[in-house]
mmCIF file of C-alpha atoms and ligand atoms in Angstrom:
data_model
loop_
_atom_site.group_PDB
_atom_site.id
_atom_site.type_symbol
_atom_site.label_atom_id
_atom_site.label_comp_id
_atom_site.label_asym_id
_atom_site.label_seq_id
_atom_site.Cartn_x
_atom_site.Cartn_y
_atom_site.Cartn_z
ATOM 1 C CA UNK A 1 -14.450 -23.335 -26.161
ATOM 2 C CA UNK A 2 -12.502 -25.921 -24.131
ATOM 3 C CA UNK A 3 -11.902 -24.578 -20.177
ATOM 4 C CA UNK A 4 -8.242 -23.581 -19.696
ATOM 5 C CA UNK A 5 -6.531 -26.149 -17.095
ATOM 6 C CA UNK A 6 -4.195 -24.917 -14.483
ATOM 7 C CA UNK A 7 -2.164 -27.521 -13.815
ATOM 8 C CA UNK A 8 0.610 -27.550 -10.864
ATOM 9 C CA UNK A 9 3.341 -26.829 -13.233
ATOM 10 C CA UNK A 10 1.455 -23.741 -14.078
ATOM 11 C CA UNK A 11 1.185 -22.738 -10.380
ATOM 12 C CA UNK A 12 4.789 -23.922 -10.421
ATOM 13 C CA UNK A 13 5.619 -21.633 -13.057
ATOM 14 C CA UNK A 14 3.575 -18.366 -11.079
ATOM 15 C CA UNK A 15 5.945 -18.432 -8.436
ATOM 16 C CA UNK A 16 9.265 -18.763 -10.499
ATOM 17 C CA UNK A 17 7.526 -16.132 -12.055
ATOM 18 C CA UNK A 18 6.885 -13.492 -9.122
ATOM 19 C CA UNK A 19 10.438 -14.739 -7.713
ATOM 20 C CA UNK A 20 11.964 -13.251 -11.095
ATOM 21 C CA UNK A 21 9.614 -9.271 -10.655
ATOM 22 C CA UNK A 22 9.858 -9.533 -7.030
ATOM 23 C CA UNK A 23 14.170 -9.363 -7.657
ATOM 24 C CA UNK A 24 13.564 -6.837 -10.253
ATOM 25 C CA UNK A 25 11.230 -4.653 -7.858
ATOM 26 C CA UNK A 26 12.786 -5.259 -4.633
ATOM 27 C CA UNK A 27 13.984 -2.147 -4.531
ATOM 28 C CA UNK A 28 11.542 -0.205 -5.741
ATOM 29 C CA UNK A 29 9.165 -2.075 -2.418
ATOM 30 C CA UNK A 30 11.820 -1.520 -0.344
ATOM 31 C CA UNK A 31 11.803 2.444 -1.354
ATOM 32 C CA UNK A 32 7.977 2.060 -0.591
ATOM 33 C CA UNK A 33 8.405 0.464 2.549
ATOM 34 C CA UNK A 34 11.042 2.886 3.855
ATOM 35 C CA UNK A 35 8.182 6.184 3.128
ATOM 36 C CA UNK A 36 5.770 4.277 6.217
ATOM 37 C CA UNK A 37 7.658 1.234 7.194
ATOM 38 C CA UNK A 38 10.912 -0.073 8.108
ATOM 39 C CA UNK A 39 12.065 -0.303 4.865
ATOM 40 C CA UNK A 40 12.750 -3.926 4.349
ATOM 41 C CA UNK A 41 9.679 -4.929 2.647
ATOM 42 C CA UNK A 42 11.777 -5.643 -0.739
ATOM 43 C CA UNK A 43 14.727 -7.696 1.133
ATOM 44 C CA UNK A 44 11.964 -9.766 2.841
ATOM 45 C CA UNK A 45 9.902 -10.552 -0.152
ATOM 46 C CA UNK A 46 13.037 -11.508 -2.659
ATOM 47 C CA UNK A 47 14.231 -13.183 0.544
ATOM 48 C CA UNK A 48 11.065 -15.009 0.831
ATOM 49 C CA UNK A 49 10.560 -15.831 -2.545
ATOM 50 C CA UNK A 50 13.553 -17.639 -3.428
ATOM 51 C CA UNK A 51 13.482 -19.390 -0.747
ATOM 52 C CA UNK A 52 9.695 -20.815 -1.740
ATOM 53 C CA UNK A 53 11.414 -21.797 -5.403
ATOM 54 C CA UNK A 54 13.936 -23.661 -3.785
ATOM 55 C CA UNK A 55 10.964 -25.715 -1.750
ATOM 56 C CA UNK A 56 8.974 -26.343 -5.285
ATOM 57 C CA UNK A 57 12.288 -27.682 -6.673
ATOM 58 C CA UNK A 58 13.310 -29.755 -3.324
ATOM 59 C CA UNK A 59 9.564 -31.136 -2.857
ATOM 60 C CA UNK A 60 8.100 -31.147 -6.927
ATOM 61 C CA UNK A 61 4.748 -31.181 -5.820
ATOM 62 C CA UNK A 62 2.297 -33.480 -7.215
ATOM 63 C CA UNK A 63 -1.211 -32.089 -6.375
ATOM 64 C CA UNK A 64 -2.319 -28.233 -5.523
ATOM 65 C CA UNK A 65 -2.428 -28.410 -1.545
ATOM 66 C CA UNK A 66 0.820 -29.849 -1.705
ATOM 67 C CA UNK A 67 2.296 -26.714 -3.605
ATOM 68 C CA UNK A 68 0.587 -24.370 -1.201
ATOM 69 C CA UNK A 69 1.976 -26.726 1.724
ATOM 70 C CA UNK A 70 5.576 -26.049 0.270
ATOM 71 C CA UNK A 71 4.950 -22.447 -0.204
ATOM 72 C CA UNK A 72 3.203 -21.366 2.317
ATOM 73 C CA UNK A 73 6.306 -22.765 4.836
ATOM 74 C CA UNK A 74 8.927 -20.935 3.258
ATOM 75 C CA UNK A 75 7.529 -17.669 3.004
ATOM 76 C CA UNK A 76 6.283 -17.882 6.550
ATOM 77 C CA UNK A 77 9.627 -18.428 7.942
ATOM 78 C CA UNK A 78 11.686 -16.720 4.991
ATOM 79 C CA UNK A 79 9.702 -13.423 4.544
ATOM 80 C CA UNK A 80 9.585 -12.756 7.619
ATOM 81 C CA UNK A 81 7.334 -9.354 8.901
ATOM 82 C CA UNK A 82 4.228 -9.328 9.169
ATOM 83 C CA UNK A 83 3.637 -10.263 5.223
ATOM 84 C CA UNK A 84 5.332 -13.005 5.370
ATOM 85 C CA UNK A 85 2.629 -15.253 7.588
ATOM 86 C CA UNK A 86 -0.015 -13.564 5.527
ATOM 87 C CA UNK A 87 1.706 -14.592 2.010
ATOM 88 C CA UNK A 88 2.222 -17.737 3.684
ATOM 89 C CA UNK A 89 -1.706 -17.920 5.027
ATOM 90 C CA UNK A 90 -2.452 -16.987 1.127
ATOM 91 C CA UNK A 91 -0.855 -20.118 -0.439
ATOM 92 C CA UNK A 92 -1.942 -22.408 2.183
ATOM 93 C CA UNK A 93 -5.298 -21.844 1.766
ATOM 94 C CA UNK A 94 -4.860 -21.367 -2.121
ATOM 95 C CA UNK A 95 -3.870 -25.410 -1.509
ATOM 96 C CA UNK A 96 -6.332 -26.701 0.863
ATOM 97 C CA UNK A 97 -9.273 -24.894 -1.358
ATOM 98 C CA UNK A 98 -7.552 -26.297 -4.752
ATOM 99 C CA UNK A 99 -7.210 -29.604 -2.680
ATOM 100 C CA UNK A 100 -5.632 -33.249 -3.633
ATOM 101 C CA UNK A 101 -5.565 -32.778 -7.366
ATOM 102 C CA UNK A 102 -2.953 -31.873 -10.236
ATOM 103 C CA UNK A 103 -5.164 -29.376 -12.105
ATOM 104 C CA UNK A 104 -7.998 -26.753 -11.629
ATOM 105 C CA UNK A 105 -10.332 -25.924 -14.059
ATOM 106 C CA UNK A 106 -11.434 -21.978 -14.465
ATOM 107 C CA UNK A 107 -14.027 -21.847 -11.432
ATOM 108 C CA UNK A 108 -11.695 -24.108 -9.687
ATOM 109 C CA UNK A 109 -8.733 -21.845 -9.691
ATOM 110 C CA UNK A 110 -10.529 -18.502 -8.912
ATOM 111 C CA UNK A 111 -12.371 -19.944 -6.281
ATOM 112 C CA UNK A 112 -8.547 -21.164 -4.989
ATOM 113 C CA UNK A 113 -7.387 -17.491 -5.232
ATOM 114 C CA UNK A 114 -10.602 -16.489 -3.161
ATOM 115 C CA UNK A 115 -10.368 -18.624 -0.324
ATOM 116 C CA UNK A 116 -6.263 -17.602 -0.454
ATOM 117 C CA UNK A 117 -7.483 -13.799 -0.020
ATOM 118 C CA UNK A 118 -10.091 -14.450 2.230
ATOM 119 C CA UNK A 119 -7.415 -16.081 4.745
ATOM 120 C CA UNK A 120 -5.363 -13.056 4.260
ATOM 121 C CA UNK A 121 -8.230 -10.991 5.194
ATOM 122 C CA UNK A 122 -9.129 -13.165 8.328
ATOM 123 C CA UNK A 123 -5.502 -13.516 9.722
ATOM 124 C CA UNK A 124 -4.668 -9.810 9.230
ATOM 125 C CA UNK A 125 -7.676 -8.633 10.174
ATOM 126 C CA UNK A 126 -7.262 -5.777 7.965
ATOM 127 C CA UNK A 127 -10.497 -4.040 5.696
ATOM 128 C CA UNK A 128 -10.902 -2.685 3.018
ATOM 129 C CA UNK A 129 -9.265 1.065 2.743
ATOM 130 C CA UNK A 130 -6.991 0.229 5.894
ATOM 131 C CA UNK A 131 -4.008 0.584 2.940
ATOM 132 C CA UNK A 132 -2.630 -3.015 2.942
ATOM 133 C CA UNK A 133 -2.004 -5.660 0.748
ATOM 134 C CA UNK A 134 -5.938 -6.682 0.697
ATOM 135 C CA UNK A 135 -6.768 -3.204 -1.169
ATOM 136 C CA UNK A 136 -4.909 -4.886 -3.953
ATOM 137 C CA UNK A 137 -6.388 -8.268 -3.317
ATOM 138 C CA UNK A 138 -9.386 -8.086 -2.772
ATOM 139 C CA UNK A 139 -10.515 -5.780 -5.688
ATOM 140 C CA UNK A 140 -8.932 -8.381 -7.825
ATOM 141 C CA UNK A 141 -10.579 -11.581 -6.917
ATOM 142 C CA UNK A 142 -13.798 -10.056 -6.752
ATOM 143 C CA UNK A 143 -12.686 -8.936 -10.660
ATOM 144 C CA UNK A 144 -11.872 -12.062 -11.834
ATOM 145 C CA UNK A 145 -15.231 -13.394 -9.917
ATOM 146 C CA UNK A 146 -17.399 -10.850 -11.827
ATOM 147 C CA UNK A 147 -15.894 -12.188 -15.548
ATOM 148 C CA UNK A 148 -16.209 -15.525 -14.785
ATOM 149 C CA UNK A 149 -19.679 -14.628 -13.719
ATOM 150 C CA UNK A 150 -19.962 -12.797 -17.320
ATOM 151 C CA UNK A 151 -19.038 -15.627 -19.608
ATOM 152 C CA UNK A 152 -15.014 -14.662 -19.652
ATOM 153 C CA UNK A 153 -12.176 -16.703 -20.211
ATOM 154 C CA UNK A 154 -9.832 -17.306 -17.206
ATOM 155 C CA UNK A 155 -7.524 -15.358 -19.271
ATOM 156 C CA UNK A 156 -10.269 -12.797 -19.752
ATOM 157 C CA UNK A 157 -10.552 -12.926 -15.369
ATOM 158 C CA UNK A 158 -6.557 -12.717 -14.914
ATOM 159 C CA UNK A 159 -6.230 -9.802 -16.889
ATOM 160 C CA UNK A 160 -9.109 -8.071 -15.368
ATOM 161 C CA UNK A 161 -7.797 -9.366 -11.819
ATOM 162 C CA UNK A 162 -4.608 -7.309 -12.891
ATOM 163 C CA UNK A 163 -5.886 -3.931 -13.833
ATOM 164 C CA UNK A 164 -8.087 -4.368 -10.554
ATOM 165 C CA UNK A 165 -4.977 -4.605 -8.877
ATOM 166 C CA UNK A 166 -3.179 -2.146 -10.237
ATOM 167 C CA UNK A 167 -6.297 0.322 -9.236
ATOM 168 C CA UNK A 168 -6.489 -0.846 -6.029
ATOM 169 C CA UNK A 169 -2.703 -0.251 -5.486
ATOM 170 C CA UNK A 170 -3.436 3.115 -6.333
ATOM 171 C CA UNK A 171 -5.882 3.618 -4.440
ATOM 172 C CA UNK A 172 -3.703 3.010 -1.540
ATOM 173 C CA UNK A 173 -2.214 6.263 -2.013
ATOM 174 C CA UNK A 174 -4.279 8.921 -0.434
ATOM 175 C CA UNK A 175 -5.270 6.115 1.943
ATOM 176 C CA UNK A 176 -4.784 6.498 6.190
ATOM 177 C CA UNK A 177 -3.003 3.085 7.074
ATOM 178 C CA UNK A 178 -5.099 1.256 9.733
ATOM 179 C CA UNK A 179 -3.120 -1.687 10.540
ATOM 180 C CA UNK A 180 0.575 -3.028 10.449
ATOM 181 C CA UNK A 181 3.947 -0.352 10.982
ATOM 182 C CA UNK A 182 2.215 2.064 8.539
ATOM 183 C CA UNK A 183 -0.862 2.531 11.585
ATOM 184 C CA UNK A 184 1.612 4.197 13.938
ATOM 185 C CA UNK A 185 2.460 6.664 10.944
ATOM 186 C CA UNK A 186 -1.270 8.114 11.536
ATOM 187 C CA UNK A 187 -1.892 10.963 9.136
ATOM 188 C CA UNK A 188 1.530 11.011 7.934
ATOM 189 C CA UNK A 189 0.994 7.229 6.125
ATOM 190 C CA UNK A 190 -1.429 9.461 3.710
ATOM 191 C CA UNK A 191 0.190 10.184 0.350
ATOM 192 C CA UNK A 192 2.406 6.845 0.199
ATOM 193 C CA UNK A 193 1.582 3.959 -1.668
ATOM 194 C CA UNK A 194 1.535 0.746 0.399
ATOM 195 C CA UNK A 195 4.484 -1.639 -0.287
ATOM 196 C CA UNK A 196 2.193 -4.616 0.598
ATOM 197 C CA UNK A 197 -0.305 -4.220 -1.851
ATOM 198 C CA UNK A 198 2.608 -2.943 -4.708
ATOM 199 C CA UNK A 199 4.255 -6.653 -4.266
ATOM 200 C CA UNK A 200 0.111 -8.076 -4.456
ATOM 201 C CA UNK A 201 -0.364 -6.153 -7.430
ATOM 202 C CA UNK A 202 2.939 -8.384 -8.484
ATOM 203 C CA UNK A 203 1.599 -11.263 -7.552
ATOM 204 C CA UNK A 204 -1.844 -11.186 -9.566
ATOM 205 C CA UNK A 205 0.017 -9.944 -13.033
ATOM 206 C CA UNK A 206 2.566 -13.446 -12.511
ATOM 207 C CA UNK A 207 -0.511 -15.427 -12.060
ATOM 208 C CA UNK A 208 -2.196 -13.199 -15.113
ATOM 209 C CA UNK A 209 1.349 -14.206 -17.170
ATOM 210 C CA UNK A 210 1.774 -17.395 -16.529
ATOM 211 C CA UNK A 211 -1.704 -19.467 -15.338
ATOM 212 C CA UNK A 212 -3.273 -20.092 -18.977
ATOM 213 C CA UNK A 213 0.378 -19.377 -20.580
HETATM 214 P P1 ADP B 301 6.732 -5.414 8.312
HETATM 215 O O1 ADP B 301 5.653 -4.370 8.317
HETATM 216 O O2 ADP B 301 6.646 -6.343 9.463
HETATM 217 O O3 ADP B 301 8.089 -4.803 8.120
HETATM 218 P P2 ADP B 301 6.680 -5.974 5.485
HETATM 219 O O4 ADP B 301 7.423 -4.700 5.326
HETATM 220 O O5 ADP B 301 7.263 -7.164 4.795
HETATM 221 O O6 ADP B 301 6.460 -6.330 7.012
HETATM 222 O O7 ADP B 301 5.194 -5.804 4.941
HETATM 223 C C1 ADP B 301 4.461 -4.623 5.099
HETATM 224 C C2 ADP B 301 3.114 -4.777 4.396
HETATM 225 O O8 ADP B 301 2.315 -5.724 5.083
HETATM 226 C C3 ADP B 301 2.276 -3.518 4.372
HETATM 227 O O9 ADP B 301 2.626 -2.685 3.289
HETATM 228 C C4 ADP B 301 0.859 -4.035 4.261
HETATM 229 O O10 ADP B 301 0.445 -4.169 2.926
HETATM 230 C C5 ADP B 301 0.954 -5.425 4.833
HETATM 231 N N1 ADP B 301 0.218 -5.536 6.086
HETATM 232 C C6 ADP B 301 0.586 -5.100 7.299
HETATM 233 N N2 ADP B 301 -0.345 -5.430 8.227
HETATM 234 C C7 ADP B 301 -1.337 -6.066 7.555
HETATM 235 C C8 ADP B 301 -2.587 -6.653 7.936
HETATM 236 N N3 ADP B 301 -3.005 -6.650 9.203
HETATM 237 N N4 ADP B 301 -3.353 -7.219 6.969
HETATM 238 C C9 ADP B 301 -2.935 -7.234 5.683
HETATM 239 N N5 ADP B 301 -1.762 -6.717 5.277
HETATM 240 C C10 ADP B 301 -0.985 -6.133 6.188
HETATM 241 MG MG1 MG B 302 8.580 -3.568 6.547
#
């Protein structure tokens, strides 16, 4: 069977993608974000978001760093918060791992969506369990890792990164928040599921609908 190809108009197409569910769940993050934040988590993302469309249409990338270059900017400045530079630090090192070329092949793009979680990890410092956007993250990359690993499509490794998601959005739930606004929340963060890992959750099922469309 011939390797899918993720080209740059794919990528492309994953952000007009999220832009489009992030508007139709800004509220419901923002609702999230108002239970152990300051409830603008929905207003910054949508914010954020369009503005990171606009830069793919101003710039039309060429080659993957170049996409996470234009990306990365945007939602560092437009997002604002504290997931904003950690959104940002995802597609900027989504581009320099995917590098100077217009497509990835299957290994190629997870190992791209790796090295973008990993930099999450390493700029927020966050584990995890410390309810944050990496509980989402992290279980899904290491999901799409093990079907690769198994012989699976990346179609097959999308899909699974979803569900992984999804769990490990859930999972946030019952979860004591160690790190960003939640943290000062202590015990009262338990019981509330983290708006940071709800929008990564997001991002993962774009990717899943729109990588090999
Ligand atoms: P702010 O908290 O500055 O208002 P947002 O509301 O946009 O920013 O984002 C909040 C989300 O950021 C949280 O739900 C959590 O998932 C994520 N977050 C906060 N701190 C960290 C961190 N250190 N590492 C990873 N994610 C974090
Ligand atoms: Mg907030």
């Amino acid at each position: 069977m011939a390797e899918a190809t993720v080209t740059v108009g794919d990528l492309v197409a994953w952000i007009h993608r999220f832009s489009e569910v992030i508007a139709e769940h800004a509220e419901e993050l923002t609702t999230l974000d108002s239970a152990i934040g300051d409830a603008d988590h929905g207003t910054n993302m949508r914010r954020g978001c369009r503005a990171a469309v606009e830069a793919l249409e101003a710039t039309e990338p060429t080659d993957v760093s170049g996409f996470g270059r234009a990306i990365a900017m945007k939602l560092i400045s437009a997002v604002g918060g504290t997931s904003g530079p950690l959104y940002g630090s995802f597609f900027l090192a989504l581009g320099t791992a995917g590098g100077a070329t217009a497509e990835l092949d299957d290994a190629g793009t997870v190992a791209a969506l790796r090295a973008a979680v990993d930099a999450v990890r390493s700029r927020g410092k966050a584990e995890p369990g410390d309810k944050t956007m990496l509980d989402a993250l992290l279980p899904a990359v290491e999901a799409m890792e093990s079907c690769l690993d198994e012989g699976g499509s990346l179609a097959d490794a999308l899909a699974a990164g979803t569900t992984a998601a999804e769990d490990g959005m859930h999972a946030t739930t019952p979860m004591l928040a160690r790190k960003g606004r939640a943290s000062y929340l202590g015990e009262r963060s338990i019981g509330h599921q983290d708006p940071g890992a709800t929008s990564s959750w997001l991002l993962v099922r774009s990717a899943a609908q729109t990588l090999t469309a």
